[in-house]
mmCIF file of C-alpha atoms in Angstrom:
data_model
loop_
_atom_site.group_PDB
_atom_site.id
_atom_site.type_symbol
_atom_site.label_atom_id
_atom_site.label_comp_id
_atom_site.label_asym_id
_atom_site.label_seq_id
_atom_site.Cartn_x
_atom_site.Cartn_y
_atom_site.Cartn_z
ATOM 1 C CA UNK A 109 -3.400 14.430 -10.509
ATOM 2 C CA UNK A 110 -5.539 15.620 -7.604
ATOM 3 C CA UNK A 111 -5.163 12.352 -5.721
ATOM 4 C CA UNK A 112 -1.374 12.626 -5.929
ATOM 5 C CA UNK A 113 -1.483 16.169 -4.475
ATOM 6 C CA UNK A 114 -3.719 14.976 -1.648
ATOM 7 C CA UNK A 115 -1.317 12.080 -1.041
ATOM 8 C CA UNK A 116 1.708 14.393 -0.877
ATOM 9 C CA UNK A 117 -0.072 16.820 1.453
ATOM 10 C CA UNK A 118 -1.233 14.050 3.756
ATOM 11 C CA UNK A 119 2.204 12.398 3.758
ATOM 12 C CA UNK A 120 3.822 15.730 4.648
ATOM 13 C CA UNK A 121 1.293 16.342 7.411
ATOM 14 C CA UNK A 122 1.815 12.843 8.786
ATOM 15 C CA UNK A 123 5.573 13.362 8.851
ATOM 16 C CA UNK A 124 5.210 16.497 10.969
ATOM 17 C CA UNK A 125 2.305 15.406 13.172
ATOM 18 C CA UNK A 126 3.098 15.071 16.839
ATOM 19 C CA UNK A 127 0.662 12.264 17.540
ATOM 20 C CA UNK A 128 1.153 8.749 16.237
ATOM 21 C CA UNK A 129 -0.508 7.656 13.007
ATOM 22 C CA UNK A 130 -2.370 4.977 14.969
ATOM 23 C CA UNK A 131 -3.928 7.598 17.189
ATOM 24 C CA UNK A 132 -4.856 9.673 14.149
ATOM 25 C CA UNK A 133 -6.489 6.643 12.558
ATOM 26 C CA UNK A 134 -8.721 5.995 15.528
ATOM 27 C CA UNK A 135 -9.453 9.626 16.398
ATOM 28 C CA UNK A 136 -9.896 11.330 13.040
ATOM 29 C CA UNK A 137 -10.569 8.800 10.303
ATOM 30 C CA UNK A 138 -13.711 7.105 9.242
ATOM 31 C CA UNK A 139 -13.690 3.362 9.697
ATOM 32 C CA UNK A 140 -14.741 3.131 6.069
ATOM 33 C CA UNK A 141 -11.574 4.644 4.554
ATOM 34 C CA UNK A 142 -8.778 2.429 3.242
ATOM 35 C CA UNK A 143 -6.976 2.307 6.584
ATOM 36 C CA UNK A 144 -10.177 1.632 8.520
ATOM 37 C CA UNK A 145 -11.219 -1.155 6.179
ATOM 38 C CA UNK A 146 -7.722 -2.701 6.266
ATOM 39 C CA UNK A 147 -7.641 -2.411 10.069
ATOM 40 C CA UNK A 148 -10.931 -4.323 10.303
ATOM 41 C CA UNK A 149 -9.674 -7.129 8.051
ATOM 42 C CA UNK A 150 -7.918 -9.905 10.002
ATOM 43 C CA UNK A 151 -5.764 -10.801 6.968
ATOM 44 C CA UNK A 152 -4.119 -7.357 6.620
ATOM 45 C CA UNK A 153 -2.791 -6.664 10.117
ATOM 46 C CA UNK A 154 0.820 -6.674 8.901
ATOM 47 C CA UNK A 155 -0.022 -4.130 6.222
ATOM 48 C CA UNK A 156 -1.628 -1.826 8.790
ATOM 49 C CA UNK A 157 1.426 -2.181 11.057
ATOM 50 C CA UNK A 158 3.701 -1.361 8.107
ATOM 51 C CA UNK A 159 1.599 1.681 7.139
ATOM 52 C CA UNK A 160 1.912 2.910 10.713
ATOM 53 C CA UNK A 161 5.692 2.329 10.778
ATOM 54 C CA UNK A 162 6.079 4.217 7.483
ATOM 55 C CA UNK A 163 3.913 7.122 8.639
ATOM 56 C CA UNK A 164 1.453 6.553 5.791
ATOM 57 C CA UNK A 165 -1.773 6.091 7.757
ATOM 58 C CA UNK A 166 -2.930 9.676 7.293
ATOM 59 C CA UNK A 167 -1.984 9.621 3.605
ATOM 60 C CA UNK A 168 -4.305 6.668 2.977
ATOM 61 C CA UNK A 169 -7.061 8.466 4.859
ATOM 62 C CA UNK A 170 -6.895 11.345 2.344
ATOM 63 C CA UNK A 171 -9.849 11.740 -0.032
ATOM 64 C CA UNK A 172 -8.090 9.978 -2.913
ATOM 65 C CA UNK A 173 -9.443 8.052 -4.583
ATOM 66 C CA UNK A 174 -6.794 5.333 -4.475
ATOM 67 C CA UNK A 175 -6.527 1.722 -5.525
ATOM 68 C CA UNK A 176 -4.424 -0.322 -3.129
ATOM 69 C CA UNK A 177 -3.037 -3.728 -4.013
ATOM 70 C CA UNK A 178 -2.826 -4.919 -0.413
ATOM 71 C CA UNK A 179 -0.550 -7.823 0.486
ATOM 72 C CA UNK A 180 -2.080 -10.216 2.990
ATOM 73 C CA UNK A 181 -0.332 -11.277 6.181
ATOM 74 C CA UNK A 182 0.658 -14.507 4.397
ATOM 75 C CA UNK A 183 2.241 -12.448 1.601
ATOM 76 C CA UNK A 184 4.353 -10.526 4.110
ATOM 77 C CA UNK A 185 5.285 -13.790 5.860
ATOM 78 C CA UNK A 186 6.603 -15.121 2.530
ATOM 79 C CA UNK A 187 9.277 -12.405 2.311
ATOM 80 C CA UNK A 188 12.805 -13.702 2.853
ATOM 81 C CA UNK A 189 13.594 -14.272 6.516
ATOM 82 C CA UNK A 190 14.394 -11.068 8.397
ATOM 83 C CA UNK A 191 13.304 -8.646 5.646
ATOM 84 C CA UNK A 192 10.003 -7.649 7.264
ATOM 85 C CA UNK A 193 11.626 -7.195 10.686
ATOM 86 C CA UNK A 194 14.201 -4.883 9.113
ATOM 87 C CA UNK A 195 11.659 -2.948 7.034
ATOM 88 C CA UNK A 196 9.648 -1.829 10.063
ATOM 89 C CA UNK A 197 12.741 -0.439 11.805
ATOM 90 C CA UNK A 198 12.976 3.384 11.843
ATOM 91 C CA UNK A 199 16.291 3.268 9.965
ATOM 92 C CA UNK A 200 14.499 1.680 6.991
ATOM 93 C CA UNK A 201 11.451 3.955 6.882
ATOM 94 C CA UNK A 202 12.329 5.256 3.394
ATOM 95 C CA UNK A 203 12.598 1.718 1.994
ATOM 96 C CA UNK A 204 9.311 0.711 3.638
ATOM 97 C CA UNK A 205 7.607 3.820 2.263
ATOM 98 C CA UNK A 206 8.962 3.027 -1.209
ATOM 99 C CA UNK A 207 7.558 -0.509 -1.079
ATOM 100 C CA UNK A 208 4.161 0.493 0.305
ATOM 101 C CA UNK A 209 3.607 3.351 -2.146
ATOM 102 C CA UNK A 210 4.514 0.902 -4.935
ATOM 103 C CA UNK A 211 1.233 -0.865 -4.048
ATOM 104 C CA UNK A 212 -0.937 2.242 -4.572
ATOM 105 C CA UNK A 213 -2.263 3.742 -7.804
ATOM 106 C CA UNK A 214 -4.277 6.883 -8.334
ATOM 107 C CA UNK A 215 -8.020 6.482 -8.838
ATOM 108 C CA UNK A 216 -10.497 3.842 -7.711
ATOM 109 C CA UNK A 217 -10.263 0.970 -10.180
ATOM 110 C CA UNK A 218 -12.588 -1.981 -9.577
ATOM 111 C CA UNK A 219 -11.462 -5.320 -10.985
ATOM 112 C CA UNK A 220 -14.099 -5.087 -13.727
ATOM 113 C CA UNK A 221 -12.293 -2.000 -15.088
ATOM 114 C CA UNK A 222 -8.732 -3.344 -14.950
ATOM 115 C CA UNK A 223 -7.076 -3.469 -18.350
ATOM 116 C CA UNK A 224 -3.815 -5.118 -19.301
ATOM 117 C CA UNK A 225 -0.761 -2.894 -19.204
ATOM 118 C CA UNK A 226 1.515 -0.774 -17.092
ATOM 119 C CA UNK A 227 0.127 1.656 -14.532
ATOM 120 C CA UNK A 228 2.179 4.243 -12.610
ATOM 121 C CA UNK A 229 2.193 3.890 -8.841
ATOM 122 C CA UNK A 230 2.423 6.637 -6.249
ATOM 123 C CA UNK A 231 5.990 5.452 -5.667
ATOM 124 C CA UNK A 232 6.796 6.591 -9.220
ATOM 125 C CA UNK A 233 7.497 3.321 -11.004
ATOM 126 C CA UNK A 234 4.903 1.293 -12.872
ATOM 127 C CA UNK A 235 3.279 -2.028 -12.085
ATOM 128 C CA UNK A 236 1.983 -4.409 -14.743
ATOM 129 C CA UNK A 237 -1.664 -5.445 -14.596
ATOM 130 C CA UNK A 238 -2.997 -8.498 -16.409
ATOM 131 C CA UNK A 239 -6.433 -10.027 -16.809
ATOM 132 C CA UNK A 240 -5.250 -13.208 -18.540
ATOM 133 C CA UNK A 241 -7.091 -16.268 -17.301
ATOM 134 C CA UNK A 242 -10.123 -14.373 -16.051
ATOM 135 C CA UNK A 243 -8.577 -13.014 -12.858
ATOM 136 C CA UNK A 244 -6.359 -10.039 -12.153
ATOM 137 C CA UNK A 245 -2.639 -10.167 -11.498
ATOM 138 C CA UNK A 246 -0.253 -7.354 -10.674
ATOM 139 C CA UNK A 247 3.427 -7.987 -11.438
ATOM 140 C CA UNK A 248 2.540 -11.686 -11.315
ATOM 141 C CA UNK A 249 0.888 -11.504 -7.879
ATOM 142 C CA UNK A 250 -2.669 -12.818 -7.859
ATOM 143 C CA UNK A 251 -5.559 -10.695 -6.675
ATOM 144 C CA UNK A 252 -7.143 -13.130 -4.211
ATOM 145 C CA UNK A 253 -9.953 -10.861 -3.024
ATOM 146 C CA UNK A 254 -10.937 -8.084 -5.424
ATOM 147 C CA UNK A 255 -13.072 -5.010 -4.925
ATOM 148 C CA UNK A 256 -13.012 -4.373 -1.187
ATOM 149 C CA UNK A 257 -14.701 -0.986 -1.163
ATOM 150 C CA UNK A 258 -13.557 1.931 0.969
ATOM 151 C CA UNK A 259 -14.865 5.489 1.129
ATOM 152 C CA UNK A 260 -11.701 6.787 -0.562
ATOM 153 C CA UNK A 261 -10.995 3.994 -3.014
ATOM 154 C CA UNK A 262 -10.803 0.279 -3.499
ATOM 155 C CA UNK A 263 -8.591 -2.464 -2.080
ATOM 156 C CA UNK A 264 -7.569 -5.621 -3.908
ATOM 157 C CA UNK A 265 -5.926 -8.228 -1.664
ATOM 158 C CA UNK A 266 -2.879 -9.866 -3.264
ATOM 159 C CA UNK A 267 -0.817 -12.940 -2.444
ATOM 160 C CA UNK A 268 2.660 -11.359 -2.719
ATOM 161 C CA UNK A 269 4.456 -8.231 -1.584
ATOM 162 C CA UNK A 270 5.379 -6.188 -4.648
ATOM 163 C CA UNK A 271 8.973 -5.008 -4.600
ATOM 164 C CA UNK A 272 9.994 -2.080 -6.813
ATOM 165 C CA UNK A 273 12.548 -3.133 -9.451
ATOM 166 C CA UNK A 274 15.240 -0.927 -7.920
ATOM 167 C CA UNK A 275 14.708 -2.168 -4.334
ATOM 168 C CA UNK A 276 17.626 -4.136 -2.895
ATOM 169 C CA UNK A 277 16.948 -5.919 0.435
ATOM 170 C CA UNK A 278 20.715 -6.032 1.023
ATOM 171 C CA UNK A 279 20.629 -2.258 1.670
ATOM 172 C CA UNK A 280 18.392 -2.651 4.735
ATOM 173 C CA UNK A 281 19.997 -1.864 8.058
#
């Protein structure tokens, strides 16, 4: 699990870094890594903001490879009213991190290699992938734009925010 070790090291480094993750993204990272590609996509600005708030920018700049099921801005907007505003608050950083890492799996998996079944996420719980109907779904969310390549993995845009089964929005402060 080399990618997992790189993720943990990068997450730890990001947590102790004195400069903001946004500054690290622009100063140190290639624009072709997952964060750079997401930052350049006008439909994933909320995701990039959430990654910054959770301190995960540097982690997704690690070598990986990673597969990210990236919710679009519309997917974030579809969350119940007030949930997104609460998630990006410092008091809810752990919950935000839990949700975002639930969207990431180890390895670069293009849509052509997706097989039906459960796959562990970096958050620790599994997501369910399906290829029924010719497309790809993850926990019922539809992959709307597959195979966005990045230097450290692949991004699949999805139409819903995936919430871990044990996440309770009522616990947000």
